[in-house]
Amino acid sequence: MPILNRRVPKSPRHLALRHAKKRFGTPDEHARGFGGVVGKPEALAPGEERLYSYYKPSLVAGTYDVTTEQYISNGTHKALKLTAAQSFTVVAPQFALPAGAIHSQYPPEGHADVVETLPHVVLTDPHLPWERIATDKKQPDEEFNTIPWLALMVFTPEELQLPENHPLLRNQTETKTVTLSLARLLQQSVSRVIPRSFLESNPDTEADFIFIEPGIFNELTTEYDPEILKEGAQDKCSVSRYKWLAHVRNINTLGMADSGEFEDEEGVFGVVVAHRAGPMDNVVSKPLIAHLVSIEYVAGTPWPLALDKRVALTSLYSWTYMSLPADSFSVGQAMVHLGDTMAMLRPPQPTIDRLLADNQTKWIGQRLNDGYTLAKYRTSTGEISAALYRGPFAPTTIEHKLKTMSFFGTELQVMDKQTGLMDLTYCIAWHVGRTQALGDQAFTAALGRLRTAIHREGLKLAQKEALKAENHPVIDLKDALGSLSRGIRTLNEISSGTSTRNVPGHAVRWVRDAAEPLDVSFASPAVSTRFKAAANTVMAELSSSKDGNVYNEINAHNFPDWPIVMSWVLDRMYLGNLPSQYIVPDPTHLPRESLRFFHIDPNWVEALIDGGLAVANQVEKDDDKIRACIKDAITKYLQTPMGEGRGAYLPQVPTHGFLMRSELVTKYPDLILEAPFTDTPEEEIELKPASILRQENLDSTVLLALFDRVPGSPDFKTLIFRQPPHQQSFAAAFQLTPSQMYLQFRRVYTGPTTDPPAEKKQNIKSDPYPMNNPLVKPGDNPPFIWGPDNSIRTLKFPDFANLTYDTLATKFKKGFDKEVQQKPTSALMGIQLNNPMLYLEIRDKKRPPLEASSMRSLLMLDPATTPVDTATSAPRILHAGKMFDLTSSLPSLSLPRSTGEPAPARAYSSPPPATPRSATHATASARMRARPPPCPCGPTRPLCGRT
């Protein structure tokens, strides 16, 4: 079974790096979107997508012959003809998909959705559905649609369950597949679609098979296209309906977690949709199984198949999900719930309030309010006690005060005088950094080589300065080579007698005054006092670029190990690769279906980095000057603007963020996040730095986002979550019951439009289509097949496609040109079957003024630092003047849901412009509330007991 393609970013800073390279780097010579294809379509803007009916490779799977002919002639004799032939085979997946072939699926494994839902899979390779030929039979509209060799089918477990006495029953998996070799399949008493000759010639090939009830299979392969039926009665299985159920989406991936790592901000995906809905009479959730099957040989199979044998089909991917009864919890309700309950990253507020109300438990309530939790702690003498711990994400703003360089981490333990408990927060952070460094072989080796280079060259420079200070002659190799020609010239003059210099006699020529010996070892005061300055000089050269500027990951480096060390340190600033138990130490801080905001504790990050850079110190046991030099170089990088002119900005470092734990992350791994710059003129937005610094799915249910702006500040008043265009859900109807269906037709434009109709005119809801009503006109037959006892539940093609096309052409005449869109296509079906796109918008309505403080930098250095012009460092300030709490009074949060309709959309078999972006939207208000300034005696919770 292929593994889902969960993309892990190469670096937690890939969003900020991509933005910087796009702004200041060398223009990318590679084509966008389609990997350098000549004639590539225009680049997509954020939020846009293009739909294609198919995306066939240049050569489909099979064996090909290449024949060449060459004629050679000298003009007088008959031309000599030379020929050559060569066969080659194009290989494509057939009985198994490669690892990572499935980008995502909907509904996710084990999740639930309403009965109208049509499951779908998103493929990382857009060619995959058309890499093999499904049928050789010519289709009347093959110019517009192509039948894929893959189809997504949905079954109940009973429809795939083998009889009790069947020999393969015990081999069935949870999704009812059985792994068999083709030789064993040939021995089974089942109907097979794979030709016998192929089975016999490939006996050892193994695959997963499902065994379908013949009645269901016959219905899934029935031909309903009148154009094809004109050729005669059906006698072969039909796969023509599946051409409407696969298409390609070219999307802009900006703001997506899984797909957002594409350097060109575009992704191309294949989408395969099922056309069978869930049971409509269920009052409780019922399990369903989705199978991505091969229909490569189905079209050549006689139809109908005998009803006494099950039909074997190759299953390439499968999963289970639940079909919900009517009026169940929806995605829109989930979004509203997140906005209603958003808070800071701390335990539930009722728990804190209850503890604060009791004087005996008030102290623990105060610590919990600051994001702390209790942890088991073993003292150095072996006793087991309790200790306080808080991760890097704090619910309150914490000043950057930590300046101690640690060698063991123990000095970072802080005794809470009020409770008598040890605060292990920064001690644990230091040891986490050291452990991460030791576990990273490339970083440890590079740091060791960097330390060696700084020590070697810095020692030489310090020794030279010490000798010069004592008037000792100092001649290094460079000086010696420079004076060599002068010395030879002087010797020649002395030898020839032409020298005017006063030459001493032979007796005293080689006599020199004895000089006082000078200790120039590393431990000598003369050298050790000068080593820090010398090491900084060496570090400045090693951390520079080839053009003499500060290395910033865009220009060329001067020392090969510095980019490795620098990248590791900066990744830690983005909290990259941290184990989850250190990020959220207590599960009550992040309950299910919650959105929690936080401030990043700079002291925690400082301790983390210090622990990592403490590795490979083999010189000094009491003062690590080389570590300080490395931090000086990082600080210089952080204080050096990238680019020039108005668009220049300082390297971005996150200060705030949120964690979202929700099934929405599981359903939509590429959930789009937007954090637009507000109160900013349109012409200046392009000059801004990256709006989102890190966006990553930490696991299947948790989304992490980091920013360098304060939520609620003038330029950050809105946060938007959107469904991704390639991971929306599909639905068979607007509403589906056991006896009728309602459709909602969506306006589609066949060309650009600057004056779309009002939003309420973008959709038309149909009258009900009854299941069996003899009074209905022939042209009004429902494009849906219920079947006996609702056992079929499939969309009827091409009736559904033709009904959609005719409705758009007659009811939405404005913007829909039949000369452009000559026939219905699978791209058109991709839009019409889509559920409305939902989004959640969180807005800040009230905020207190923000106060700027000092520049962000690595402060574990000597106390004396270079003053910084606060006017030029405004984009990098840490808002620590007051402690701001994003938690507003929850009862005042309002999340009205609009009843807006989906935005207009359009689709072609050729590249169309953007598809709909919005439908239902929810808003939430979060206002900043000022708290008393922090106590000067300590971070977060004062150790003096002051409240």
mmCIF file of N, CA, C and O in Angstrom, residues 180-216:
data_model
loop_
_atom_site.group_PDB
_atom_site.id
_atom_site.type_symbol
_atom_site.label_atom_id
_atom_site.label_comp_id
_atom_site.label_asym_id
_atom_site.label_seq_id
_atom_site.Cartn_x
_atom_site.Cartn_y
_atom_site.Cartn_z
ATOM 1 N N LEU A 180 -2.753 -11.382 -3.830
ATOM 2 C CA LEU A 180 -2.596 -12.627 -4.586
ATOM 3 C C LEU A 180 -1.594 -12.415 -5.709
ATOM 4 O O LEU A 180 -1.457 -11.304 -6.242
ATOM 5 N N SER A 181 -0.908 -13.468 -6.056
ATOM 6 C CA SER A 181 -0.138 -13.458 -7.292
ATOM 7 C C SER A 181 -1.106 -13.669 -8.449
ATOM 8 O O SER A 181 -2.223 -14.189 -8.266
ATOM 9 N N LEU A 182 -0.716 -13.291 -9.657
ATOM 10 C CA LEU A 182 -1.596 -13.481 -10.813
ATOM 11 C C LEU A 182 -1.848 -14.957 -11.072
ATOM 12 O O LEU A 182 -2.912 -15.333 -11.585
ATOM 13 N N ALA A 183 -0.878 -15.812 -10.720
ATOM 14 C CA ALA A 183 -1.077 -17.254 -10.883
ATOM 15 C C ALA A 183 -2.178 -17.748 -9.947
ATOM 16 O O ALA A 183 -3.032 -18.569 -10.341
ATOM 17 N N ARG A 184 -2.197 -17.262 -8.694
ATOM 18 C CA ARG A 184 -3.246 -17.674 -7.754
ATOM 19 C C ARG A 184 -4.598 -17.094 -8.149
ATOM 20 O O ARG A 184 -5.634 -17.734 -7.953
ATOM 21 N N LEU A 185 -4.599 -15.880 -8.698
ATOM 22 C CA LEU A 185 -5.859 -15.308 -9.159
ATOM 23 C C LEU A 185 -6.476 -16.166 -10.254
ATOM 24 O O LEU A 185 -7.698 -16.344 -10.318
ATOM 25 N N LEU A 186 -5.609 -16.706 -11.102
ATOM 26 C CA LEU A 186 -6.085 -17.550 -12.194
ATOM 27 C C LEU A 186 -6.769 -18.807 -11.674
ATOM 28 O O LEU A 186 -7.630 -19.389 -12.341
ATOM 29 N N GLN A 187 -6.425 -19.239 -10.471
ATOM 30 C CA GLN A 187 -6.991 -20.461 -9.895
ATOM 31 C C GLN A 187 -8.320 -20.227 -9.180
ATOM 32 O O GLN A 187 -9.002 -21.196 -8.831
ATOM 33 N N GLN A 188 -8.688 -18.950 -8.965
ATOM 34 C CA GLN A 188 -9.898 -18.655 -8.207
ATOM 35 C C GLN A 188 -11.136 -18.734 -9.086
ATOM 36 O O GLN A 188 -11.095 -18.456 -10.292
ATOM 37 N N SER A 189 -12.244 -19.102 -8.466
ATOM 38 C CA SER A 189 -13.518 -19.195 -9.166
ATOM 39 C C SER A 189 -14.199 -17.834 -9.117
ATOM 40 O O SER A 189 -15.174 -17.613 -8.377
ATOM 41 N N VAL A 190 -13.675 -16.893 -9.881
ATOM 42 C CA VAL A 190 -14.200 -15.531 -9.943
ATOM 43 C C VAL A 190 -14.172 -15.063 -11.387
ATOM 44 O O VAL A 190 -13.509 -15.660 -12.249
ATOM 45 N N SER A 191 -14.900 -13.993 -11.649
ATOM 46 C CA SER A 191 -14.827 -13.351 -12.963
ATOM 47 C C SER A 191 -13.636 -12.411 -12.974
ATOM 48 O O SER A 191 -13.427 -11.636 -12.040
ATOM 49 N N ARG A 192 -12.857 -12.484 -14.043
ATOM 50 C CA ARG A 192 -11.642 -11.682 -14.148
ATOM 51 C C ARG A 192 -11.731 -10.769 -15.352
ATOM 52 O O ARG A 192 -12.215 -11.167 -16.425
ATOM 53 N N VAL A 193 -11.227 -9.549 -15.197
ATOM 54 C CA VAL A 193 -11.179 -8.605 -16.312
ATOM 55 C C VAL A 193 -9.810 -8.612 -16.971
ATOM 56 O O VAL A 193 -9.669 -8.185 -18.119
ATOM 57 N N ILE A 194 -8.776 -9.073 -16.263
ATOM 58 C CA ILE A 194 -7.428 -9.150 -16.833
ATOM 59 C C ILE A 194 -7.374 -10.342 -17.789
ATOM 60 O O ILE A 194 -7.802 -11.448 -17.430
ATOM 61 N N PRO A 195 -6.895 -10.179 -19.007
ATOM 62 C CA PRO A 195 -6.850 -11.284 -19.968
ATOM 63 C C PRO A 195 -6.072 -12.482 -19.427
ATOM 64 O O PRO A 195 -5.068 -12.325 -18.722
ATOM 65 N N ARG A 196 -6.536 -13.665 -19.764
ATOM 66 C CA ARG A 196 -5.890 -14.881 -19.289
ATOM 67 C C ARG A 196 -4.445 -14.949 -19.768
ATOM 68 O O ARG A 196 -3.559 -15.386 -19.038
ATOM 69 N N SER A 197 -4.193 -14.517 -21.008
ATOM 70 C CA SER A 197 -2.831 -14.576 -21.542
ATOM 71 C C SER A 197 -1.867 -13.744 -20.722
ATOM 72 O O SER A 197 -0.716 -14.127 -20.501
ATOM 73 N N PHE A 198 -2.335 -12.576 -20.236
ATOM 74 C CA PHE A 198 -1.482 -11.727 -19.410
ATOM 75 C C PHE A 198 -1.221 -12.393 -18.067
ATOM 76 O O PHE A 198 -0.102 -12.342 -17.548
ATOM 77 N N LEU A 199 -2.238 -13.013 -17.485
ATOM 78 C CA LEU A 199 -2.063 -13.686 -16.206
ATOM 79 C C LEU A 199 -1.052 -14.819 -16.321
ATOM 80 O O LEU A 199 -0.209 -15.013 -15.435
ATOM 81 N N GLU A 200 -1.115 -15.564 -17.404
ATOM 82 C CA GLU A 200 -0.209 -16.701 -17.577
ATOM 83 C C GLU A 200 1.216 -16.262 -17.863
ATOM 84 O O GLU A 200 2.173 -16.957 -17.490
ATOM 85 N N SER A 201 1.383 -15.124 -18.510
ATOM 86 C CA SER A 201 2.741 -14.659 -18.835
ATOM 87 C C SER A 201 3.402 -13.903 -17.681
ATOM 88 O O SER A 201 4.605 -13.653 -17.731
ATOM 89 N N ASN A 202 2.630 -13.545 -16.659
ATOM 90 C CA ASN A 202 3.186 -12.844 -15.491
ATOM 91 C C ASN A 202 2.707 -13.507 -14.212
ATOM 92 O O ASN A 202 2.059 -12.869 -13.361
ATOM 93 N N PRO A 203 3.012 -14.783 -14.014
ATOM 94 C CA PRO A 203 2.428 -15.514 -12.885
ATOM 95 C C PRO A 203 2.907 -15.038 -11.518
ATOM 96 O O PRO A 203 2.188 -15.191 -10.525
ATOM 97 N N ASP A 204 4.114 -14.477 -11.416
ATOM 98 C CA ASP A 204 4.675 -14.124 -10.111
ATOM 99 C C ASP A 204 4.332 -12.702 -9.671
ATOM 100 O O ASP A 204 4.656 -12.304 -8.541
ATOM 101 N N THR A 205 3.717 -11.925 -10.547
ATOM 102 C CA THR A 205 3.344 -10.556 -10.169
ATOM 103 C C THR A 205 2.254 -10.582 -9.110
ATOM 104 O O THR A 205 1.261 -11.301 -9.249
ATOM 105 N N GLU A 206 2.445 -9.817 -8.045
ATOM 106 C CA GLU A 206 1.460 -9.762 -6.964
ATOM 107 C C GLU A 206 0.718 -8.434 -6.981
ATOM 108 O O GLU A 206 1.265 -7.407 -7.400
ATOM 109 N N ALA A 207 -0.518 -8.474 -6.522
ATOM 110 C CA ALA A 207 -1.342 -7.263 -6.450
ATOM 111 C C ALA A 207 -2.416 -7.469 -5.395
ATOM 112 O O ALA A 207 -2.671 -8.592 -4.941
ATOM 113 N N ASP A 208 -3.047 -6.367 -5.003
ATOM 114 C CA ASP A 208 -4.198 -6.412 -4.087
ATOM 115 C C ASP A 208 -5.470 -6.434 -4.924
ATOM 116 O O ASP A 208 -5.636 -5.606 -5.836
ATOM 117 N N PHE A 209 -6.370 -7.356 -4.588
ATOM 118 C CA PHE A 209 -7.617 -7.500 -5.337
ATOM 119 C C PHE A 209 -8.808 -7.362 -4.402
ATOM 120 O O PHE A 209 -8.745 -7.723 -3.213
ATOM 121 N N ILE A 210 -9.894 -6.817 -4.945
ATOM 122 C CA ILE A 210 -11.180 -6.834 -4.265
ATOM 123 C C ILE A 210 -12.132 -7.663 -5.111
ATOM 124 O O ILE A 210 -11.962 -7.782 -6.335
ATOM 125 N N PHE A 211 -13.140 -8.228 -4.452
ATOM 126 C CA PHE A 211 -14.083 -9.106 -5.136
ATOM 127 C C PHE A 211 -15.475 -8.520 -4.968
ATOM 128 O O PHE A 211 -16.058 -8.550 -3.886
ATOM 129 N N ILE A 212 -15.986 -7.950 -6.072
ATOM 130 C CA ILE A 212 -17.206 -7.151 -6.064
ATOM 131 C C ILE A 212 -18.398 -8.033 -6.414
ATOM 132 O O ILE A 212 -18.305 -8.943 -7.253
ATOM 133 N N GLU A 213 -19.539 -7.724 -5.794
ATOM 134 C CA GLU A 213 -20.769 -8.399 -6.177
ATOM 135 C C GLU A 213 -21.051 -8.129 -7.652
ATOM 136 O O GLU A 213 -20.966 -6.982 -8.109
ATOM 137 N N PRO A 214 -21.394 -9.146 -8.432
ATOM 138 C CA PRO A 214 -21.551 -8.953 -9.881
ATOM 139 C C PRO A 214 -22.643 -7.956 -10.233
ATOM 140 O O PRO A 214 -22.516 -7.228 -11.235
ATOM 141 N N GLY A 215 -23.724 -7.892 -9.444
ATOM 142 C CA GLY A 215 -24.773 -6.928 -9.749
ATOM 143 C C GLY A 215 -24.279 -5.495 -9.647
ATOM 144 O O GLY A 215 -24.607 -4.650 -10.491
ATOM 145 N N ILE A 216 -23.498 -5.206 -8.619
ATOM 146 C CA ILE A 216 -22.916 -3.865 -8.463
ATOM 147 C C ILE A 216 -21.955 -3.576 -9.612
ATOM 148 O O ILE A 216 -21.966 -2.486 -10.199
#
